[in-house]
Amino acid sequence: MSYTIPTISPYTPEISLLVAVVLIFLLDVAGVKSRILLGGATSLFLLLAFLEVLADLGTWPLQGLSTLPSGYLGTLQGPVIFTSFGLIFQGIFLAVALIVGFASISDPDEEGAPTFYALLTLAAIGMLFVAVSADLILLLLSIEITGIATYALVGYTRRDRRALEAAMKFYIIGALSTAISFFGASLLYGAYGTTQLSAFSTLPANHELALMGFGMVAAGLAFKATLVPFHMWAVDVYDGAGPNVAGFLSGGSKKMGLFALFVVFVAAVRVFGAAEGYVLFLALGSLAVITMTLGNVLALEQKTMKRMLAYSSIAQAGYMLLGVAIDTPAALAGATLQITADVLMKTGAFVVVGAAASLGIGPLITDYKGLGHSRPGISASFAIMLLSLAGMPLTLGFVGKFYLFFAAVEAPGYFILLAIAGLLNSAISVFYYARILRLMYMPDDSKAPASDGHSLTHSTLGSATGPATPRWASLRSEITAVGTARWITIVSVAVLLVLFGIYPTTLVGAMNSAAQQFWTIGF
Amino acid sequence: MSLDLSPLTYLLALAFGGTLLTFFAGSRARWIALATAVGTLGISIWLLANFQLGLATDYQFVQVTHWLTLSTGGSAGLAVNYTVGIDGISLPFLLLSAILTLVTVIYHWDERKNPAGFFGLVGLTNAGLLGVFVALDVLLFFAFWEIVLIPMFFLIGHWGGTRRHYASLKFFVYTHVASVVTLVSLFAMVFLGNWGSMDFGGSISTADVAALNVQSIPQITQVLMFGALFFGFGVKLPMVPFHTWLPDAHVEAPTGGSVLLAGMLLKMGAYGLIRIAFPLLPYGHVAAEPVVLGIAFLSIVWGAFLSLAQRDLKRMVAFSSINHMGIVLLAIALWTQLSVTAAVLLMFAHGLVSGLLFLLSGSVHHTFGTRDIPSIGGITSRTPILSTMLIIGSLASLGLPSLVSFPAEFSAFLATWEALGWWILLPLFALVITAGFYLWMLQRLSFGPAHGIPEKARDLPFNEMLAMGLLVSLIVLYGILPYLIVQLIPHSAIFATQCFHGGSTVCATQP
């Protein structure tokens, strides 16, 4: 197969990130260790790349800046294809990197800073390529670029032994999953005679071989996406890594795994589903239900915030898997929306954990007791993220979950059971999120009961014993304590969650058409 | 996006905005909460004043703004709109919600346990309730429905009595499971009925309402869907045998929480039945009528007997709610113009009266240190105002003429007689029991020799008196001039009961 040499302009986001990586390395050599400078430069480049992707998607008012040649979108360019679906995911990946990169400007200065930003940017480049791959090998290789960068990212703080342990664990599991994926890819090559993703929308002659190949690729990708039973590593790694890095893994590298699952399987599931009957859908559906249930049930009994978030992240992966388990345009759009929501709320939540650590708050959930009164800004933002995770109305999390469950009801057949399972699960999840809210805002809950909220006499009225009024002064001290960049990140993530929760119209519109197109073409 | 905002949008914006401010207002929270409550009441009264009676068969103050489109594969997709509008059925509930919120804020004026949180949550409950009663879109309706749950969970769980954790969890589990069942059934209705959008009113004119009709759905599916909706809304109502969350939640809830719970949250279930389950699934409710009637009778009688057995004043009032909501369910089940009018009026009356009674049981508790009826007595001599209020509240609840419950119960029983004949004896019998337990309670608590009254017991403080006085004056006002509310309802009731039934022919001839 001969590939034509592609024009370079569509790759502006990738190139600008490469420039950033080179720049960071040069700055490192020049002896610049300042996080403000390094992080600022990285964030700027990530922002530029993000805006460029928005422009490519035709977002008002940036549409004039698009660098895609006309007719480029949706046509195969060798191993690469630019689709709106892929571009949306590029945007999602860049948003995660931007959140993490900008927030970690507030991390304490230490020797690893240039490494951290270079690795973060490299990981983002890998993700960008995942989003435009039209060939299984390019897809897996791009995943590996991100993989290697993230293994190092987890262990970049050389002083923290737990982070090193996590990095080692992550590396071994990652290498294993890559090996399995590539072995699966070789089987698929045997079955199809090509590794082009577009080929997977046909039924090959030897379809047992193809099924086995798909199974192995799925297993490899399921590690990345933290689907049960390949989820065991995730909790330890998220727990051991720094909070920002954990946010990047949960928001970025996991979503990359899910996107890869979509790309490889959306067409294949349809074709094989027609050939094999409902067995395949049953398997995928139960995988999704098991993942969400296990994640939620285990999250219920966690004592530390990071492990709780890690399990809730596994549960979220279960919801998102519905996108390919139901395999309709609506389900894909719903999953994309839910992924967008999760990127904001879960990455944001991990950033909050980092902020809490910088305030001297311990790792336990009970350590967050009373935070609502002492640190009003980040607590309110965290509360919004938790409510969004629980799927409460007025947040983006509600719209995403609602759309997914809607898709399950809308799809023909027995998918309505998935909606019921999902709804019950989301009812379970409310409890562990609500527990944190109660701890943060109602810390005195274990004290003696107040009868009817009144005391027996009215004589002592007026001596307000409530918490001190939050004032601008305390907010300013909060910003100083948390770090300006981190504080801005947390608050803007929360604001975005509410804004998109109230006005999801354009976001959903873009995802609908992208998912429809993606579902029709198959990659 | 049109910028033609409905006054209802301003109402919601005020309620939600005020709530947000309240949460962050610290010690000034009560003033902001008061301003918000007065503001929402003001807008509700403005709506009442500008509501056009002649047009009452259709929704008024409608705003349809596209919110999002759900992809459904192939076709144009399913639109979800921000659609709001009110008719004569929802307007009384808006008024009631605003009134009860104002009363709650006044009653809890001296709340000292985290006042910003308390008033914020009360405001959020109100905002969510207003949303439920103006929403004309399935998703919007459900979103507001869910919003109401959260603040109530916290109100019970944090400001409640000794067993508040158990009670709040039980409340949450019952109502949340009910919501899930409701949502699935609502979705099924939207799909199987091939709706073009999720609106069930507002964007569709009266004549087109048949387009929503789910007559094309197989009858057995209709019955199943109706069953799911009936269960979902009925748990909220609550109906026997799914009523057990109610006494626990009520007994543990703070006074204001109980007022909103009994006054408004129970009404959400009945409103859902009137607005969605009954009109949109005509075959379902016809088929299920014996069951619905049976449950209604059971709730009426069972609720009355349970109340009779209670020693705790608040628990007694809570169980009497089951009895009253049973009459509401009976009236809805009959599904005639008169009976639906009666149901709405009954709920309006019950909101005011049970609100008053819950305020009273709160006051009794903190004045005398207990709500146990036998252990205190003869309170009239020491606390005449409290006792007077208690007498008025009890008489209103048992349906004394010239107080608001009387016209409501009378029309409900009239409708029952028209439709069911001598079956009316059953609820009438329960009515006698209701009168019995209230009078018995008064005999023991208000009259007789004084005993069990602590030395420091004082009569009502000003703010509690004001809150109760407000309710009492409304109870008397609407008791003497019931048409002030009644005139709103019948046009909308005939629309609900008949337009959806055989399609649009009936509606076309409506005034």
GROMACS .gro file of N, CA and C in nm, chain B residues 281-375:
model
  285
  804LEU      N    1  -5.194   0.835   2.953
  804LEU     CA    2  -5.211   0.690   2.939
  804LEU      C    3  -5.356   0.653   2.968
  805PRO      N    4  -5.449   0.699   2.883
  805PRO     CA    5  -5.591   0.680   2.915
  805PRO      C    6  -5.627   0.533   2.929
  806TYR      N    7  -5.575   0.449   2.843
  806TYR     CA    8  -5.612   0.309   2.854
  806TYR      C    9  -5.558   0.250   2.985
  807GLY      N   10  -5.435   0.289   3.015
  807GLY     CA   11  -5.372   0.238   3.136
  807GLY      C   12  -5.454   0.270   3.260
  808HIS      N   13  -5.503   0.394   3.269
  808HIS     CA   14  -5.571   0.426   3.395
  808HIS      C   15  -5.710   0.366   3.400
  809VAL      N   16  -5.771   0.348   3.283
  809VAL     CA   17  -5.901   0.282   3.284
  809VAL      C   18  -5.885   0.138   3.331
  810ALA      N   19  -5.780   0.073   3.278
  810ALA     CA   20  -5.760  -0.067   3.315
  810ALA      C   21  -5.722  -0.081   3.462
  811ALA      N   22  -5.646   0.019   3.510
  811ALA     CA   23  -5.595   0.006   3.647
  811ALA      C   24  -5.690   0.066   3.750
  812GLU      N   25  -5.805   0.116   3.705
  812GLU     CA   26  -5.891   0.190   3.796
  812GLU      C   27  -5.929   0.114   3.923
  813PRO      N   28  -5.968  -0.015   3.911
  813PRO     CA   29  -6.002  -0.086   4.036
  813PRO      C   30  -5.888  -0.085   4.137
  814VAL      N   31  -5.766  -0.106   4.087
  814VAL     CA   32  -5.650  -0.107   4.178
  814VAL      C   33  -5.631   0.029   4.241
  815VAL      N   34  -5.639   0.133   4.158
  815VAL     CA   35  -5.616   0.268   4.207
  815VAL      C   36  -5.721   0.302   4.313
  816LEU      N   37  -5.847   0.269   4.281
  816LEU     CA   38  -5.954   0.298   4.378
  816LEU      C   39  -5.933   0.220   4.507
  817GLY      N   40  -5.894   0.094   4.491
  817GLY     CA   41  -5.870   0.012   4.609
  817GLY      C   42  -5.763   0.071   4.698
  818ILE      N   43  -5.652   0.113   4.634
  818ILE     CA   44  -5.544   0.172   4.712
  818ILE      C   45  -5.588   0.302   4.777
  819ALA      N   46  -5.670   0.378   4.703
  819ALA     CA   47  -5.719   0.505   4.759
  819ALA      C   48  -5.802   0.479   4.884
  820PHE      N   49  -5.897   0.385   4.874
  820PHE     CA   50  -5.981   0.354   4.990
  820PHE      C   51  -5.895   0.304   5.106
  821LEU      N   52  -5.800   0.217   5.073
  821LEU     CA   53  -5.712   0.161   5.176
  821LEU      C   54  -5.636   0.273   5.246
  822SER      N   55  -5.582   0.368   5.164
  822SER     CA   56  -5.504   0.477   5.223
  822SER      C   57  -5.592   0.561   5.314
  823ILE      N   58  -5.716   0.586   5.268
  823ILE     CA   59  -5.805   0.671   5.348
  823ILE      C   60  -5.831   0.606   5.483
  824VAL      N   61  -5.875   0.480   5.479
  824VAL     CA   62  -5.917   0.415   5.604
  824VAL      C   63  -5.796   0.384   5.692
  825TRP      N   64  -5.693   0.329   5.630
  825TRP     CA   65  -5.573   0.290   5.703
  825TRP      C   66  -5.507   0.412   5.766
  826GLY      N   67  -5.499   0.520   5.690
  826GLY     CA   68  -5.438   0.643   5.741
  826GLY      C   69  -5.514   0.694   5.862
  827ALA      N   70  -5.648   0.690   5.853
  827ALA     CA   71  -5.730   0.739   5.963
  827ALA      C   72  -5.708   0.655   6.088
  828PHE      N   73  -5.710   0.524   6.071
  828PHE     CA   74  -5.692   0.437   6.188
  828PHE      C   75  -5.553   0.451   6.248
  829LEU      N   76  -5.453   0.464   6.162
  829LEU     CA   77  -5.317   0.481   6.213
  829LEU      C   78  -5.307   0.610   6.295
  830SER      N   79  -5.371   0.716   6.246
  830SER     CA   80  -5.365   0.843   6.319
  830SER      C   81  -5.428   0.827   6.456
  831LEU      N   82  -5.540   0.755   6.458
  831LEU     CA   83  -5.611   0.736   6.583
  831LEU      C   84  -5.521   0.673   6.688
  832ALA      N   85  -5.428   0.589   6.643
  832ALA     CA   86  -5.347   0.512   6.736
  832ALA      C   87  -5.223   0.588   6.785
  833GLN      N   88  -5.197   0.709   6.730
  833GLN     CA   89  -5.071   0.774   6.763
  833GLN      C   90  -5.078   0.853   6.894
  834ARG      N   91  -4.968   0.851   6.966
  834ARG     CA   92  -4.955   0.935   7.086
  834ARG      C   93  -4.878   1.063   7.054
  835ASP      N   94  -4.789   1.054   6.956
  835ASP     CA   95  -4.705   1.167   6.918
  835ASP      C   96  -4.786   1.259   6.826
  836LEU      N   97  -4.796   1.385   6.863
  836LEU     CA   98  -4.877   1.479   6.787
  836LEU      C   99  -4.833   1.487   6.642
  837LYS      N  100  -4.701   1.495   6.621
  837LYS     CA  101  -4.651   1.514   6.486
  837LYS      C  102  -4.676   1.389   6.401
  838ARG      N  103  -4.658   1.274   6.467
  838ARG     CA  104  -4.682   1.148   6.397
  838ARG      C  105  -4.829   1.137   6.358
  839MET      N  106  -4.916   1.184   6.447
  839MET     CA  107  -5.058   1.181   6.419
  839MET      C  108  -5.090   1.266   6.295
  840VAL      N  109  -5.034   1.388   6.294
  840VAL     CA  110  -5.058   1.475   6.179
  840VAL      C  111  -5.003   1.410   6.052
  841ALA      N  112  -4.886   1.346   6.066
  841ALA     CA  113  -4.825   1.283   5.949
  841ALA      C  114  -4.915   1.173   5.894
  842PHE      N  115  -4.969   1.090   5.984
  842PHE     CA  116  -5.057   0.983   5.935
  842PHE      C  117  -5.187   1.039   5.878
  843SER      N  118  -5.233   1.150   5.935
  843SER     CA  119  -5.356   1.207   5.879
  843SER      C  120  -5.331   1.256   5.736
  844SER      N  121  -5.203   1.289   5.705
  844SER     CA  122  -5.171   1.325   5.566
  844SER      C  123  -5.197   1.208   5.473
  845ILE      N  124  -5.167   1.087   5.520
  845ILE     CA  125  -5.190   0.971   5.436
  845ILE      C  126  -5.339   0.959   5.407
  846ASN      N  127  -5.419   0.983   5.510
  846ASN     CA  128  -5.563   0.980   5.493
  846ASN      C  129  -5.610   1.085   5.392
  847HIS      N  130  -5.560   1.208   5.407
  847HIS     CA  131  -5.604   1.314   5.317
  847HIS      C  132  -5.557   1.292   5.175
  848MET      N  133  -5.433   1.246   5.162
  848MET     CA  134  -5.384   1.222   5.026
  848MET      C  135  -5.456   1.102   4.965
  849GLY      N  136  -5.508   1.014   5.050
  849GLY     CA  137  -5.591   0.905   4.999
  849GLY      C  138  -5.717   0.960   4.933
  850ILE      N  139  -5.778   1.062   4.998
  850ILE     CA  140  -5.897   1.124   4.936
  850ILE      C  141  -5.858   1.190   4.804
  851VAL      N  142  -5.740   1.252   4.803
  851VAL     CA  143  -5.694   1.313   4.678
  851VAL      C  144  -5.680   1.207   4.570
  852LEU      N  145  -5.621   1.095   4.607
  852LEU     CA  146  -5.603   0.987   4.509
  852LEU      C  147  -5.738   0.936   4.460
  853LEU      N  148  -5.832   0.925   4.552
  853LEU     CA  149  -5.967   0.882   4.514
  853LEU      C  150  -6.025   0.979   4.412
  854ALA      N  151  -6.011   1.109   4.441
  854ALA     CA  152  -6.067   1.209   4.350
  854ALA      C  153  -5.999   1.202   4.214
  855ILE      N  154  -5.867   1.181   4.213
  855ILE     CA  155  -5.797   1.171   4.084
  855ILE      C  156  -5.844   1.048   4.009
  856ALA      N  157  -5.862   0.938   4.082
  856ALA     CA  158  -5.897   0.812   4.018
  856ALA      C  159  -6.033   0.822   3.949
  857LEU      N  160  -6.124   0.902   4.005
  857LEU     CA  161  -6.256   0.914   3.942
  857LEU      C  162  -6.246   0.984   3.808
  858TRP      N  163  -6.151   1.078   3.800
  858TRP     CA  164  -6.113   1.141   3.674
  858TRP      C  165  -6.229   1.205   3.600
  859THR      N  166  -6.305   1.286   3.671
  859THR     CA  167  -6.404   1.371   3.606
  859THR      C  168  -6.363   1.515   3.630
  860GLN      N  169  -6.429   1.605   3.563
  860GLN     CA  170  -6.395   1.746   3.581
  860GLN      C  171  -6.408   1.787   3.727
  861LEU      N  172  -6.520   1.745   3.786
  861LEU     CA  173  -6.544   1.782   3.925
  861LEU      C  174  -6.440   1.721   4.018
  862SER      N  175  -6.410   1.594   3.994
  862SER     CA  176  -6.322   1.527   4.089
  862SER      C  177  -6.179   1.581   4.079
  863VAL      N  178  -6.133   1.614   3.959
  863VAL     CA  179  -5.998   1.668   3.948
  863VAL      C  180  -5.992   1.807   4.010
  864THR      N  181  -6.098   1.885   3.987
  864THR     CA  182  -6.104   2.015   4.054
  864THR      C  183  -6.096   1.997   4.204
  865ALA      N  184  -6.173   1.900   4.253
  865ALA     CA  185  -6.173   1.874   4.397
  865ALA      C  186  -6.035   1.831   4.444
  866ALA      N  187  -5.967   1.748   4.364
  866ALA     CA  188  -5.835   1.699   4.405
  866ALA      C  189  -5.738   1.815   4.419
  867VAL      N  190  -5.738   1.906   4.322
  867VAL     CA  191  -5.646   2.019   4.328
  867VAL      C  192  -5.678   2.107   4.448
  868LEU      N  193  -5.807   2.132   4.466
  868LEU     CA  194  -5.849   2.215   4.578
  868LEU      C  195  -5.814   2.150   4.712
  869LEU      N  196  -5.837   2.020   4.718
  869LEU     CA  197  -5.801   1.945   4.839
  869LEU      C  198  -5.654   1.959   4.871
  870MET      N  199  -5.572   1.950   4.768
  870MET     CA  200  -5.428   1.959   4.792
  870MET      C  201  -5.390   2.098   4.837
  871PHE      N  202  -5.455   2.198   4.776
  871PHE     CA  203  -5.428   2.335   4.818
  871PHE      C  204  -5.465   2.351   4.965
  872ALA      N  205  -5.583   2.300   5.000
  872ALA     CA  206  -5.629   2.310   5.138
  872ALA      C  207  -5.537   2.233   5.231
  873HIS      N  208  -5.503   2.112   5.191
  873HIS     CA  209  -5.417   2.029   5.277
  873HIS      C  210  -5.281   2.093   5.297
  874GLY      N  211  -5.230   2.158   5.192
  874GLY     CA  212  -5.102   2.227   5.204
  874GLY      C  213  -5.107   2.332   5.314
  875LEU      N  214  -5.213   2.413   5.312
  875LEU     CA  215  -5.224   2.518   5.414
  875LEU      C  216  -5.246   2.457   5.552
  876VAL      N  217  -5.339   2.362   5.561
  876VAL     CA  218  -5.378   2.309   5.692
  876VAL      C  219  -5.267   2.225   5.753
  877SER      N  220  -5.211   2.134   5.675
  877SER     CA  221  -5.106   2.050   5.734
  877SER      C  222  -4.984   2.133   5.764
  878GLY      N  223  -4.959   2.239   5.683
  878GLY     CA  224  -4.850   2.330   5.715
  878GLY      C  225  -4.870   2.388   5.854
  879LEU      N  226  -4.993   2.436   5.878
  879LEU     CA  227  -5.025   2.494   6.009
  879LEU      C  228  -5.006   2.391   6.120
  880LEU      N  229  -5.056   2.269   6.096
  880LEU     CA  230  -5.049   2.167   6.202
  880LEU      C  231  -4.905   2.126   6.231
  881PHE      N  232  -4.821   2.121   6.128
  881PHE     CA  233  -4.682   2.086   6.154
  881PHE      C  234  -4.610   2.199   6.227
  882LEU      N  235  -4.642   2.323   6.192
  882LEU     CA  236  -4.585   2.434   6.269
  882LEU      C  237  -4.626   2.420   6.415
  883LEU      N  238  -4.753   2.384   6.437
  883LEU     CA  239  -4.802   2.372   6.573
  883LEU      C  240  -4.733   2.260   6.648
  884SER      N  241  -4.713   2.146   6.581
  884SER     CA  242  -4.648   2.038   6.656
  884SER      C  243  -4.504   2.075   6.687
  885GLY      N  244  -4.439   2.154   6.598
  885GLY     CA  245  -4.306   2.204   6.629
  885GLY      C  246  -4.311   2.293   6.752
  886SER      N  247  -4.407   2.383   6.753
  886SER     CA  248  -4.418   2.477   6.867
  886SER      C  249  -4.452   2.404   6.996
  887VAL      N  250  -4.542   2.306   6.986
  887VAL     CA  251  -4.576   2.227   7.104
  887VAL      C  252  -4.450   2.160   7.158
  888HIS      N  253  -4.370   2.108   7.067
  888HIS     CA  254  -4.250   2.037   7.110
  888HIS      C  255  -4.154   2.129   7.184
  889HIS      N  256  -4.126   2.245   7.128
  889HIS     CA  257  -4.023   2.323   7.198
  889HIS      C  258  -4.081   2.408   7.310
  890THR      N  259  -4.214   2.418   7.315
  890THR     CA  260  -4.272   2.487   7.430
  890THR      C  261  -4.281   2.394   7.551
  891PHE      N  262  -4.325   2.272   7.524
  891PHE     CA  263  -4.352   2.181   7.636
  891PHE      C  264  -4.246   2.072   7.650
  892GLY      N  265  -4.152   2.066   7.555
  892GLY     CA  266  -4.047   1.966   7.566
  892GLY      C  267  -4.090   1.828   7.522
  893THR      N  268  -4.213   1.812   7.479
  893THR     CA  269  -4.257   1.681   7.431
  893THR      C  270  -4.374   1.700   7.336
  894ARG      N  271  -4.396   1.598   7.251
  894ARG     CA  272  -4.513   1.602   7.164
  894ARG      C  273  -4.608   1.489   7.202
  895ASP      N  274  -4.577   1.422   7.312
  895ASP     CA  275  -4.656   1.308   7.354
  895ASP      C  276  -4.790   1.360   7.405
  896ILE      N  277  -4.899   1.324   7.336
  896ILE     CA  278  -5.028   1.386   7.367
  896ILE      C  279  -5.073   1.358   7.511
  897PRO      N  280  -5.068   1.231   7.558
  897PRO     CA  281  -5.119   1.206   7.694
  897PRO      C  282  -5.040   1.275   7.804
  898SER      N  283  -4.912   1.308   7.781
  898SER     CA  284  -4.834   1.356   7.895
  898SER      C  285  -4.846   1.506   7.918
   0.00000   0.00000   0.00000
